[in-house]
mmCIF file of N, CA and C in Angstrom:
data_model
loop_
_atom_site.group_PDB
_atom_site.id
_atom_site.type_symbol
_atom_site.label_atom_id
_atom_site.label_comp_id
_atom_site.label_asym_id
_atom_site.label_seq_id
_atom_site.Cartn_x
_atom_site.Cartn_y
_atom_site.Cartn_z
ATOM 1 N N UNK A 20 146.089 83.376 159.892
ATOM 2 C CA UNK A 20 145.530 82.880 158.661
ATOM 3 C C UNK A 20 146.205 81.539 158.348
ATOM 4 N N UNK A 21 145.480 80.224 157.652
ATOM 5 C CA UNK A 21 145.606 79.169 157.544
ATOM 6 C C UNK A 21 145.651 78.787 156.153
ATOM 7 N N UNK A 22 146.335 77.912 155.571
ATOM 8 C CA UNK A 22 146.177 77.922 154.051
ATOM 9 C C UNK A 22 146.258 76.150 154.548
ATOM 10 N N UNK A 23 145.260 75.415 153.701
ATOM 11 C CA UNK A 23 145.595 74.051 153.745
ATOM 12 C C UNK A 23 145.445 73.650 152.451
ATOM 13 N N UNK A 24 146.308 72.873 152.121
ATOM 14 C CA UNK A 24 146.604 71.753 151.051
ATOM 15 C C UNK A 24 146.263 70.528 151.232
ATOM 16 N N UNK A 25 145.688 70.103 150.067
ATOM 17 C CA UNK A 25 145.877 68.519 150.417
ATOM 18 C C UNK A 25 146.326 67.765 149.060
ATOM 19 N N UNK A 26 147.553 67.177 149.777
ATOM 20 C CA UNK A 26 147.959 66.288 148.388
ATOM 21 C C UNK A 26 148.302 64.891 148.356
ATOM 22 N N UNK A 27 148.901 64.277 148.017
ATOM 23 C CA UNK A 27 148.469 62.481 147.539
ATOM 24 C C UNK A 27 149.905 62.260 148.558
ATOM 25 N N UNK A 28 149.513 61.411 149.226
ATOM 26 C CA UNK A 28 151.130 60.889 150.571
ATOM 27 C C UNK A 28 152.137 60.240 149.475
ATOM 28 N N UNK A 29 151.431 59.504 147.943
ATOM 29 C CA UNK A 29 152.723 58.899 147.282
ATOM 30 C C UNK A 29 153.214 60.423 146.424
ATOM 31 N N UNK A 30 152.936 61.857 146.953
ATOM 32 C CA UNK A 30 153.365 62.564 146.483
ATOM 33 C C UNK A 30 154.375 63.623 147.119
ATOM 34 N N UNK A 31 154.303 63.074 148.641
ATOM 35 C CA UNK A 31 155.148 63.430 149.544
ATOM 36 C C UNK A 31 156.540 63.675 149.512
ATOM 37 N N UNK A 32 157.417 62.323 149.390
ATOM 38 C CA UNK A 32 159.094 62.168 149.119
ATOM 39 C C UNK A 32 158.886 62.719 147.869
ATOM 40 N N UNK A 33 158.518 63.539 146.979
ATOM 41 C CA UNK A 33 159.229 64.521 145.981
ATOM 42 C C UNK A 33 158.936 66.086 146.948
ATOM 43 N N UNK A 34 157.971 66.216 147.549
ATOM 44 C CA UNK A 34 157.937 67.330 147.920
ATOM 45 C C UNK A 34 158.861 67.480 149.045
ATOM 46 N N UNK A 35 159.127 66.771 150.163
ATOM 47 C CA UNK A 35 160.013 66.400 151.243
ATOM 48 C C UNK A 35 161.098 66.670 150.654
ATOM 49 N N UNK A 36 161.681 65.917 149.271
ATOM 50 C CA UNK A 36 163.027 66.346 148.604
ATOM 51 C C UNK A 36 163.195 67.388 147.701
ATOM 52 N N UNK A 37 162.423 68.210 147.626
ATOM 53 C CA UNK A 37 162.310 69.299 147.251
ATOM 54 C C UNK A 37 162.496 70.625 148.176
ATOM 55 N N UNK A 38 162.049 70.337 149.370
ATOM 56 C CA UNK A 38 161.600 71.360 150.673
ATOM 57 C C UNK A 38 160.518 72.086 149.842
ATOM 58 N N UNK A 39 159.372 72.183 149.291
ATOM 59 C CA UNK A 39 158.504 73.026 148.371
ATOM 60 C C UNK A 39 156.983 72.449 147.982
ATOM 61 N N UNK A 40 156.149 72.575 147.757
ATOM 62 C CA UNK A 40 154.978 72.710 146.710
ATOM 63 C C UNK A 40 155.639 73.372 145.626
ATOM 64 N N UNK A 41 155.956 72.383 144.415
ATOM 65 C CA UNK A 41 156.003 72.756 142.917
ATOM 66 C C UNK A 41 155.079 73.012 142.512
ATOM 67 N N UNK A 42 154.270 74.329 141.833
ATOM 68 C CA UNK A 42 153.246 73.930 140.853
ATOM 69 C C UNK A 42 153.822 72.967 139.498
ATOM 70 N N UNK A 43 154.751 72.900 139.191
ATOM 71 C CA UNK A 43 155.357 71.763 138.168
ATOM 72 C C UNK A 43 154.698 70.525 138.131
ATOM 73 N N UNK A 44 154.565 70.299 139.431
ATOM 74 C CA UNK A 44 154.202 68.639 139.673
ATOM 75 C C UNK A 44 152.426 68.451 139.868
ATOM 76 N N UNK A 45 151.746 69.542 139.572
ATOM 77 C CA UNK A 45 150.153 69.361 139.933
ATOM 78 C C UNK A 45 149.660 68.970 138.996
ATOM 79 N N UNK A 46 148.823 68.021 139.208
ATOM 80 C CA UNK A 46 147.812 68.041 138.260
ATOM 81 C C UNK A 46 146.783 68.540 136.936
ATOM 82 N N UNK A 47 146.214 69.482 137.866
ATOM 83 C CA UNK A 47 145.352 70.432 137.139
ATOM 84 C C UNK A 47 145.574 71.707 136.430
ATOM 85 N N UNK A 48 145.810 70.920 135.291
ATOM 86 C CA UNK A 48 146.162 71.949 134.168
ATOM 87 C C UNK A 48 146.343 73.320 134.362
ATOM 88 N N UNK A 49 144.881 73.420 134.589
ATOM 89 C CA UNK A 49 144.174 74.588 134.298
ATOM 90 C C UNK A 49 144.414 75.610 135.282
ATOM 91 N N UNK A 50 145.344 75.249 136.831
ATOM 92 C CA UNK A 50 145.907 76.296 137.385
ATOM 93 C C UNK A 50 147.151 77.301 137.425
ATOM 94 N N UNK A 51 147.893 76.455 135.877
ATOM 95 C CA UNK A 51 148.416 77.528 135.369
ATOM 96 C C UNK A 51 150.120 77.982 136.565
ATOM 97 N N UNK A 52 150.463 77.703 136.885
ATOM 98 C CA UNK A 52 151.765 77.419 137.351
ATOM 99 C C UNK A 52 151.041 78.046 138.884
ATOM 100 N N UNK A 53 149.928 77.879 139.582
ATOM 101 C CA UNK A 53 149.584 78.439 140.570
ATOM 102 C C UNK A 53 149.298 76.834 141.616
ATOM 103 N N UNK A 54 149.477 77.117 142.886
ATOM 104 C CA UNK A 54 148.819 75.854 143.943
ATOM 105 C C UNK A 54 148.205 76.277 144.971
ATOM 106 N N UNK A 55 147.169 76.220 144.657
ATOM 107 C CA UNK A 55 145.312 76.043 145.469
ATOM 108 C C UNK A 55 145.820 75.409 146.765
ATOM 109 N N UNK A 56 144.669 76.218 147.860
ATOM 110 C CA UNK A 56 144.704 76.029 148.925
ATOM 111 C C UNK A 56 142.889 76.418 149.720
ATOM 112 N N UNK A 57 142.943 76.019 150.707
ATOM 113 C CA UNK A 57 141.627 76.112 151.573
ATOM 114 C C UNK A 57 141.958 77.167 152.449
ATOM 115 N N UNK A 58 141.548 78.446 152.116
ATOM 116 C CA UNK A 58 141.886 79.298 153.495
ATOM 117 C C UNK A 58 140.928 79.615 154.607
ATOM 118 N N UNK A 59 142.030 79.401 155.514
ATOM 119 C CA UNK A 59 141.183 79.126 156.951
ATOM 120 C C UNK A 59 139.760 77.845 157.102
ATOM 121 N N UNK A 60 140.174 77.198 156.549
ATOM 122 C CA UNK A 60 139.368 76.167 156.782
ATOM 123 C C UNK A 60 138.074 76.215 158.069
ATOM 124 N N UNK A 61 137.317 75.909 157.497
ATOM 125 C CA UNK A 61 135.933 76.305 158.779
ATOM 126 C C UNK A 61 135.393 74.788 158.561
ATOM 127 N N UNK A 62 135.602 73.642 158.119
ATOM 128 C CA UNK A 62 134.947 72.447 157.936
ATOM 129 C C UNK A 62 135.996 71.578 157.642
ATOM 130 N N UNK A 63 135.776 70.096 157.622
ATOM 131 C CA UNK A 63 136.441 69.042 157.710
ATOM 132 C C UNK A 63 135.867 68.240 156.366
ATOM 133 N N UNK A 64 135.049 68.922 156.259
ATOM 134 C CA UNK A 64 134.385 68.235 154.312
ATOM 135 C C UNK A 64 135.485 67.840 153.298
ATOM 136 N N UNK A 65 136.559 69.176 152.997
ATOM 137 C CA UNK A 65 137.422 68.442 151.594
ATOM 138 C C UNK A 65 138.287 67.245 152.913
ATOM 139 N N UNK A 66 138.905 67.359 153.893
ATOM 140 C CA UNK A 66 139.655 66.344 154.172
ATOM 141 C C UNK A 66 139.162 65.126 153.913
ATOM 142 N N UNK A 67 137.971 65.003 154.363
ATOM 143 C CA UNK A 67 137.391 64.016 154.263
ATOM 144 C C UNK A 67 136.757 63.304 153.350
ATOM 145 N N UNK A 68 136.445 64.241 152.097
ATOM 146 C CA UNK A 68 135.989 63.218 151.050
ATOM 147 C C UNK A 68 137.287 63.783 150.029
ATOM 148 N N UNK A 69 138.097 64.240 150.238
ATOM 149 C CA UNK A 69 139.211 64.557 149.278
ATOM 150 C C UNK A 69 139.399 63.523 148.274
ATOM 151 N N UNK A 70 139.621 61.938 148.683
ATOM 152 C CA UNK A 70 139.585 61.250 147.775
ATOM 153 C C UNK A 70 138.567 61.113 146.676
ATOM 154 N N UNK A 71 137.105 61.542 147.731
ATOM 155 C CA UNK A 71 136.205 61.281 146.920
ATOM 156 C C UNK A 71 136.344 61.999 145.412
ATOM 157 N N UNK A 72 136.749 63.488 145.550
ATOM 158 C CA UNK A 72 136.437 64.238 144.839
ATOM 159 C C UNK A 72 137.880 64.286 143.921
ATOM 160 N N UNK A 73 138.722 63.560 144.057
ATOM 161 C CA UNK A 73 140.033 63.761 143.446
ATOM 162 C C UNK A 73 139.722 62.063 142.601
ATOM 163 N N UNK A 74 139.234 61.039 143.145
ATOM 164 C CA UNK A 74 139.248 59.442 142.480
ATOM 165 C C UNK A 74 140.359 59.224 143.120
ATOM 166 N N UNK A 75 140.570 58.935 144.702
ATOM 167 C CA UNK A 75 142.010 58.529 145.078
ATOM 168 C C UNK A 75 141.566 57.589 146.105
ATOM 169 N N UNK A 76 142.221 56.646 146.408
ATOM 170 C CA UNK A 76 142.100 55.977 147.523
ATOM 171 C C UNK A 76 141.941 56.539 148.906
ATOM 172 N N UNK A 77 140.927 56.254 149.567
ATOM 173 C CA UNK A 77 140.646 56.693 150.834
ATOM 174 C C UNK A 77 142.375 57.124 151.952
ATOM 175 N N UNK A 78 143.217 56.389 152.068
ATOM 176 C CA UNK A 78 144.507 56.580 152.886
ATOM 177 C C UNK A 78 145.322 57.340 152.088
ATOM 178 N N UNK A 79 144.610 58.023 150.926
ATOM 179 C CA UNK A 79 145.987 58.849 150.045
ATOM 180 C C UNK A 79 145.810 60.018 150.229
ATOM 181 N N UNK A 80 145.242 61.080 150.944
ATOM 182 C CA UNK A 80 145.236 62.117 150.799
ATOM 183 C C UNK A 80 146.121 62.702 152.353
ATOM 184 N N UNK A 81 146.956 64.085 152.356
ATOM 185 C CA UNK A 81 147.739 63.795 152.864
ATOM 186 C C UNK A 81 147.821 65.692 153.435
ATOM 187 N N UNK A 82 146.533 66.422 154.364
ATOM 188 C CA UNK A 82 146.778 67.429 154.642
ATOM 189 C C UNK A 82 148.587 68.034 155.025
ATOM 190 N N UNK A 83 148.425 69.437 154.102
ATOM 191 C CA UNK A 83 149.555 70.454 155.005
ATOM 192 C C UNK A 83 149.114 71.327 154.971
ATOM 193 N N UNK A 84 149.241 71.901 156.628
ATOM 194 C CA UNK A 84 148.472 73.603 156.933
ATOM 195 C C UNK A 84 149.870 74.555 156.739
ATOM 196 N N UNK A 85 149.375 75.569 156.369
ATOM 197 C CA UNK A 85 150.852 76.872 156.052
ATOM 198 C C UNK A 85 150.259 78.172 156.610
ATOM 199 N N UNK A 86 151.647 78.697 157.308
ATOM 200 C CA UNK A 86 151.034 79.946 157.926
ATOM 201 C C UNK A 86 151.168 81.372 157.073
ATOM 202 N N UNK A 87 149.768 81.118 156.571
ATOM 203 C CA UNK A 87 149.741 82.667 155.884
ATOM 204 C C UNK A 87 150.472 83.446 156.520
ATOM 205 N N UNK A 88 149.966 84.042 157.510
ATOM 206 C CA UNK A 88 150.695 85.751 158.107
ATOM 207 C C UNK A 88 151.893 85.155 157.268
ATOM 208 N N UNK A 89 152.920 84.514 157.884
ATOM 209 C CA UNK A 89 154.567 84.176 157.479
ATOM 210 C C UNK A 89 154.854 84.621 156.006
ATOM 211 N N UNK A 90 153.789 83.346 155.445
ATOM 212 C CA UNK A 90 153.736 83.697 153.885
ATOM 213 C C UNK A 90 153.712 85.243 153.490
ATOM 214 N N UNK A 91 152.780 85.911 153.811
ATOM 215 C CA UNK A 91 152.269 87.253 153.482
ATOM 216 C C UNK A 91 154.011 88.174 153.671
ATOM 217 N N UNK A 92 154.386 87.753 154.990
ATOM 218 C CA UNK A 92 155.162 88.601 155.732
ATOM 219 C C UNK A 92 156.420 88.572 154.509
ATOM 220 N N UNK A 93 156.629 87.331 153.932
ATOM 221 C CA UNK A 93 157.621 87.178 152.965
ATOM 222 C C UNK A 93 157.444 87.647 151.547
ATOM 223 N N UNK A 94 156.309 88.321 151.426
ATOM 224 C CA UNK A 94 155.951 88.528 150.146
ATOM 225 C C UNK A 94 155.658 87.737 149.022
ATOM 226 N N UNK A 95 154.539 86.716 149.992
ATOM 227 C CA UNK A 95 154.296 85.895 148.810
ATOM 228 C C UNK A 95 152.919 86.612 148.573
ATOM 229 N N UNK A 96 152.472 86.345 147.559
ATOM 230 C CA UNK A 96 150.502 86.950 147.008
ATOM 231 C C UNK A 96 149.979 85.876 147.219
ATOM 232 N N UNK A 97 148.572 85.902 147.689
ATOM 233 C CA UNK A 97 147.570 85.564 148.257
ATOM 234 C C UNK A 97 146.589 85.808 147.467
ATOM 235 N N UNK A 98 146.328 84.705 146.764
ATOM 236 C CA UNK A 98 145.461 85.156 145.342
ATOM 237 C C UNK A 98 144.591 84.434 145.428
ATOM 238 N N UNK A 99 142.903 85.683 144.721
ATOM 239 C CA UNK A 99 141.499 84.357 144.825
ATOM 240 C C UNK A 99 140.480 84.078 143.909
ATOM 241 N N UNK A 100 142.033 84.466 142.730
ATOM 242 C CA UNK A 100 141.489 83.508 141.799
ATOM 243 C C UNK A 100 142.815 83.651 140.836
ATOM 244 N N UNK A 101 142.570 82.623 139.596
ATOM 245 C CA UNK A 101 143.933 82.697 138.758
ATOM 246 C C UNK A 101 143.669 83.368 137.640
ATOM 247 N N UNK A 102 144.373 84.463 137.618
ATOM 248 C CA UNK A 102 144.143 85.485 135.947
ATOM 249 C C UNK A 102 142.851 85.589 135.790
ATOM 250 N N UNK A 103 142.149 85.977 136.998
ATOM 251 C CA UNK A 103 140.626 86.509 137.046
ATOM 252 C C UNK A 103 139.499 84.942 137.055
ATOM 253 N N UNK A 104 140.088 84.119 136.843
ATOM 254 C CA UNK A 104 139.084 83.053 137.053
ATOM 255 C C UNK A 104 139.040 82.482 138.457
ATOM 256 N N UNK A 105 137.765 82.241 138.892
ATOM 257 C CA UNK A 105 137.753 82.162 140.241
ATOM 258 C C UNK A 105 137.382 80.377 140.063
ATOM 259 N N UNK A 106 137.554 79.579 141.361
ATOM 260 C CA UNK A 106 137.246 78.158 141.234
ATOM 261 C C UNK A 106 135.647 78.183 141.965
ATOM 262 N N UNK A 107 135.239 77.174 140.840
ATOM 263 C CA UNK A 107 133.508 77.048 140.861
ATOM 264 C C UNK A 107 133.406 76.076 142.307
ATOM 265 N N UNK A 108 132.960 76.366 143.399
ATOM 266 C CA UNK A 108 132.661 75.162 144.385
ATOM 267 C C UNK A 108 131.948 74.437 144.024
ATOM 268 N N UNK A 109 130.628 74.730 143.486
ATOM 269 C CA UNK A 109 129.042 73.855 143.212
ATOM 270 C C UNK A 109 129.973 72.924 142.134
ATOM 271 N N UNK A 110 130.478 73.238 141.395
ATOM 272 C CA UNK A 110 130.863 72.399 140.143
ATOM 273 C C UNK A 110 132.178 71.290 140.780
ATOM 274 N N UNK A 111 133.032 71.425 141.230
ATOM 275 C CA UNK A 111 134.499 71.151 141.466
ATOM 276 C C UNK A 111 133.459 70.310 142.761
ATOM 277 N N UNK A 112 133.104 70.514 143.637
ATOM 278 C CA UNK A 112 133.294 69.429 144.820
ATOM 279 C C UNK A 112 131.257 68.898 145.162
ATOM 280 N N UNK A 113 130.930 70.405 145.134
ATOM 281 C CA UNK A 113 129.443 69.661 145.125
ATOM 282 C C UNK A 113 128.467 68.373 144.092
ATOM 283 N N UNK A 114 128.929 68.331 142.880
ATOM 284 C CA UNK A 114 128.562 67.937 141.905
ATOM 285 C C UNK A 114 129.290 66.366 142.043
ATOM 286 N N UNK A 115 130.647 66.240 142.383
ATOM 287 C CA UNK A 115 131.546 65.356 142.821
ATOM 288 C C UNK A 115 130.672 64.473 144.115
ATOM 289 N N UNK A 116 130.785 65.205 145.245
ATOM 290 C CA UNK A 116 129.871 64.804 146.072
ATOM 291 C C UNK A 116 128.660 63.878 146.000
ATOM 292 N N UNK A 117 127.697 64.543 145.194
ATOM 293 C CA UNK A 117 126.469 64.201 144.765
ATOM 294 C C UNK A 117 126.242 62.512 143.969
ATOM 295 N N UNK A 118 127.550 63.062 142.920
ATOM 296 C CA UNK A 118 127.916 61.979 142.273
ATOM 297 C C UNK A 118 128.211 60.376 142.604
ATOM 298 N N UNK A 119 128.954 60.761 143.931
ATOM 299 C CA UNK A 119 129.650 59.447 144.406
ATOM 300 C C UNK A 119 128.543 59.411 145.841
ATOM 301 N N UNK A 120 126.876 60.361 145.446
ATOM 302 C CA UNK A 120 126.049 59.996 146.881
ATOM 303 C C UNK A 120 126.383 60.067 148.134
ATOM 304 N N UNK A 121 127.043 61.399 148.126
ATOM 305 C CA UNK A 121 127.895 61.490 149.760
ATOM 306 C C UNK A 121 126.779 62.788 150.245
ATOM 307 N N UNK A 122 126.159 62.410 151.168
ATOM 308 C CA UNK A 122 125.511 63.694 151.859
ATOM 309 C C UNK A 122 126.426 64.705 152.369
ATOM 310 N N UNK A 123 125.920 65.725 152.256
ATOM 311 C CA UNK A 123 127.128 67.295 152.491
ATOM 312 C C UNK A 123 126.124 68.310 152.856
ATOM 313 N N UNK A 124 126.224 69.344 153.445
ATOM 314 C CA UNK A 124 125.828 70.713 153.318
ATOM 315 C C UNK A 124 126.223 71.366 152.310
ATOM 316 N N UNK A 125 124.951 72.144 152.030
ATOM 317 C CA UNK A 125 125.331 73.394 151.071
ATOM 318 C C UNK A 125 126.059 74.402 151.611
ATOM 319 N N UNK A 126 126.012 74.588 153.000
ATOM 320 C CA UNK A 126 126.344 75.805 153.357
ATOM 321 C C UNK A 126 128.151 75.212 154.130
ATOM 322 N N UNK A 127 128.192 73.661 153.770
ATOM 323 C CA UNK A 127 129.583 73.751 153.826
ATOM 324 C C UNK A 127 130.501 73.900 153.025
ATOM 325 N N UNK A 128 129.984 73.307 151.297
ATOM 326 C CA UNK A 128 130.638 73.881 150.470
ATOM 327 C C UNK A 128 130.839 75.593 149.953
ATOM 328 N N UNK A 129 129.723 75.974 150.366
ATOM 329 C CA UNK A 129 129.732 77.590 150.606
ATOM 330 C C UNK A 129 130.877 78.331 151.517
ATOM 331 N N UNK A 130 131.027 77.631 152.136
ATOM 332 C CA UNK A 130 132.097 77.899 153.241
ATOM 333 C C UNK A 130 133.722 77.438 153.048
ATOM 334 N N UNK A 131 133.464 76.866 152.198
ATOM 335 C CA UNK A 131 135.296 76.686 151.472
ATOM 336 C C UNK A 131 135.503 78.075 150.529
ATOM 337 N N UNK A 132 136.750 78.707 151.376
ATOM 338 C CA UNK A 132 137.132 79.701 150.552
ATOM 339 C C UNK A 132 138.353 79.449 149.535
ATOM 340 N N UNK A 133 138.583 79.105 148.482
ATOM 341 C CA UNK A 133 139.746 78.906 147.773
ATOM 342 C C UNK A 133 140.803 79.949 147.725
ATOM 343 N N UNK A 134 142.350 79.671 147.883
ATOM 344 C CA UNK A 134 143.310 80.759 147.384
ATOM 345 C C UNK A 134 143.943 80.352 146.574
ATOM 346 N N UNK A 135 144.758 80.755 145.677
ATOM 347 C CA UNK A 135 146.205 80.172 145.123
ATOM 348 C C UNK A 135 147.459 81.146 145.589
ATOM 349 N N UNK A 136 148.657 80.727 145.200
ATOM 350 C CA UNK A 136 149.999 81.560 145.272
ATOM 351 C C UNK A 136 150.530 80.772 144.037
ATOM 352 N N UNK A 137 151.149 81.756 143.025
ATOM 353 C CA UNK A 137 151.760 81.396 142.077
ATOM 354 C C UNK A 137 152.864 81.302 142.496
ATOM 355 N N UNK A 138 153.304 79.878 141.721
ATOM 356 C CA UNK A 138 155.101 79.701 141.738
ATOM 357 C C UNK A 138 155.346 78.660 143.578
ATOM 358 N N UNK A 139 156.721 78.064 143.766
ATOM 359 C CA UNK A 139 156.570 77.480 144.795
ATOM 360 C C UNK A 139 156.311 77.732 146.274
ATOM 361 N N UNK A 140 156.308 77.360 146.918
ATOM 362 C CA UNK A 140 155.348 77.625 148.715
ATOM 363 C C UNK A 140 156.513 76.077 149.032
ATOM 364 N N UNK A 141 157.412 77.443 150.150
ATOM 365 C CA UNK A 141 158.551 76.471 150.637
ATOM 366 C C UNK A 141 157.927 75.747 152.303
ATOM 367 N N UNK A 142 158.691 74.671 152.449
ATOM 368 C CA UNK A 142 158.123 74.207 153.483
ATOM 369 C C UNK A 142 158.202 74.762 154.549
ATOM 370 N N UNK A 143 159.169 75.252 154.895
ATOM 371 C CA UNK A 143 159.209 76.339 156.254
ATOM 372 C C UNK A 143 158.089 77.134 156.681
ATOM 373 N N UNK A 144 157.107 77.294 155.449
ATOM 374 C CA UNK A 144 156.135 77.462 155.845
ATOM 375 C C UNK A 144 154.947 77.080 156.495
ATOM 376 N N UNK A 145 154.938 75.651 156.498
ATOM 377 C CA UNK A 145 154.249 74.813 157.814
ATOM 378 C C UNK A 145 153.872 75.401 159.095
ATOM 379 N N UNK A 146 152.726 75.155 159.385
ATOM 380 C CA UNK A 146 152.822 74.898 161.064
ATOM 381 C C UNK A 146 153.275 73.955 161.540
ATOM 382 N N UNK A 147 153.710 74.345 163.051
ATOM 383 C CA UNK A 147 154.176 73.421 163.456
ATOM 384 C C UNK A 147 153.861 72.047 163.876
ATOM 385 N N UNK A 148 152.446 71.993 163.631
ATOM 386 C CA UNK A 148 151.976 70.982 163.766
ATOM 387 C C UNK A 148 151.629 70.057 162.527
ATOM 388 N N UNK A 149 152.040 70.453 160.924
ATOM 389 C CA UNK A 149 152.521 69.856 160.172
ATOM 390 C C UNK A 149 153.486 69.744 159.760
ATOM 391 N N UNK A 150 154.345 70.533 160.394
ATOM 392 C CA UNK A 150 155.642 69.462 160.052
ATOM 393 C C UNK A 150 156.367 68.630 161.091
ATOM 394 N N UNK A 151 155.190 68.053 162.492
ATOM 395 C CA UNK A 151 155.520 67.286 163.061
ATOM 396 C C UNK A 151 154.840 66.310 162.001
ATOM 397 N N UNK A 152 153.704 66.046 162.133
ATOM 398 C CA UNK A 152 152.975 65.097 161.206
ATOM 399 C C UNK A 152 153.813 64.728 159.722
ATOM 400 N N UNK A 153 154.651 65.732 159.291
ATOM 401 C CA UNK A 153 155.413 65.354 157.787
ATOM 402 C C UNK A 153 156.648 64.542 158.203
ATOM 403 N N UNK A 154 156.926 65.209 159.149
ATOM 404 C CA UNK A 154 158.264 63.868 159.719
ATOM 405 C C UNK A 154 157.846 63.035 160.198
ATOM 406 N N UNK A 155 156.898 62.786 160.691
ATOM 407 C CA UNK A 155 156.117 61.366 161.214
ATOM 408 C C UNK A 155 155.740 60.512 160.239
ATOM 409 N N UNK A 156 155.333 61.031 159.125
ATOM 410 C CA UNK A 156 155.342 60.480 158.360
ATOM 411 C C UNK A 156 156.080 59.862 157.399
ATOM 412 N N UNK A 157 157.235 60.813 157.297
ATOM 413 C CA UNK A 157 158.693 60.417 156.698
ATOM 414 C C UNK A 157 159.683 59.728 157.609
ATOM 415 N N UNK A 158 159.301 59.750 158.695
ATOM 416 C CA UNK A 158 160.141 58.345 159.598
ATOM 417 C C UNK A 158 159.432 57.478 159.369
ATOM 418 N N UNK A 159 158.282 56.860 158.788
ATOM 419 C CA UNK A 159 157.194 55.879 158.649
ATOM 420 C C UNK A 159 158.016 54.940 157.300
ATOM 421 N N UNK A 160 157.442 56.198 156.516
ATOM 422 C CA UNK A 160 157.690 55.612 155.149
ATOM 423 C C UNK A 160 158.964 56.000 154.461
ATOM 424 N N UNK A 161 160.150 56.489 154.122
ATOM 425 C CA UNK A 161 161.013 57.249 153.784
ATOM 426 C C UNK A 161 162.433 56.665 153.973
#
């Protein structure tokens, strides 16, 4: 199982110096000390218009994949929705989409499954193939 994030690269060196995903530091209110993820990703849609749908510059968005099983194995919860509210796709990314005239499938936004985990998601939880890419990136810029 795959959990992907995507968050802003000028938001990186706090998380890097943290070792963590804070929900402290998110955005969106309304998730409530929880941080959203794409599980098991079956499409390349949010990577790719992520900015679109966030208002960010095209080079700012900044995938990390995390290995559920691990997570699970440690007792973190795997939650799919927050305090019973589930996240609207049609509203949150299709509507976004539409907006900024980006052709999409329906049946790809159908196909984004949302999770959250309340509270922080330490980095050790990476695959290994993002946290080659996070040090690549932090030997870049850092």
């Amino acid at each position: 199982m795959i959990l992907r994030h995507v968050t802003r690269n000028t938001a990186l060196p706090s998380i890097i110096k943290s070792d963590c995903l804070d929900p402290e530091f998110l955005q969106r209110e309304h998730d409530r000390g929880h941080i959203s993820f794409e599980l098991n990703p079956k499409t390349e849609l949010l990577t790719k218009y992520f900015h679109v749908i966030k208002g960010w510059n095209q080079d700012e968005p900044f995938e990390l994949l995390f290995d559920g099983e691990e997570l699970l194995q440690d007792n973190y919860e795997i939650l799919h929705s927050i305090e019973g509210i589930k996240f609207n796709k049609e509203v949150d990314i299709g509507w976004k989409l539409r907006d900024a005239k980006i052709p999409y499938l329906k049946e790809d936004v159908d196909n984004i499954e949302y999770c959250f985990i309340k509270g922080k998601v330490q980095l050790k939880y990476l695959t290994e193939e993002s946290k080659r890419k996070l040090s690549e990136w932090a030997d870049k810029n850092i």
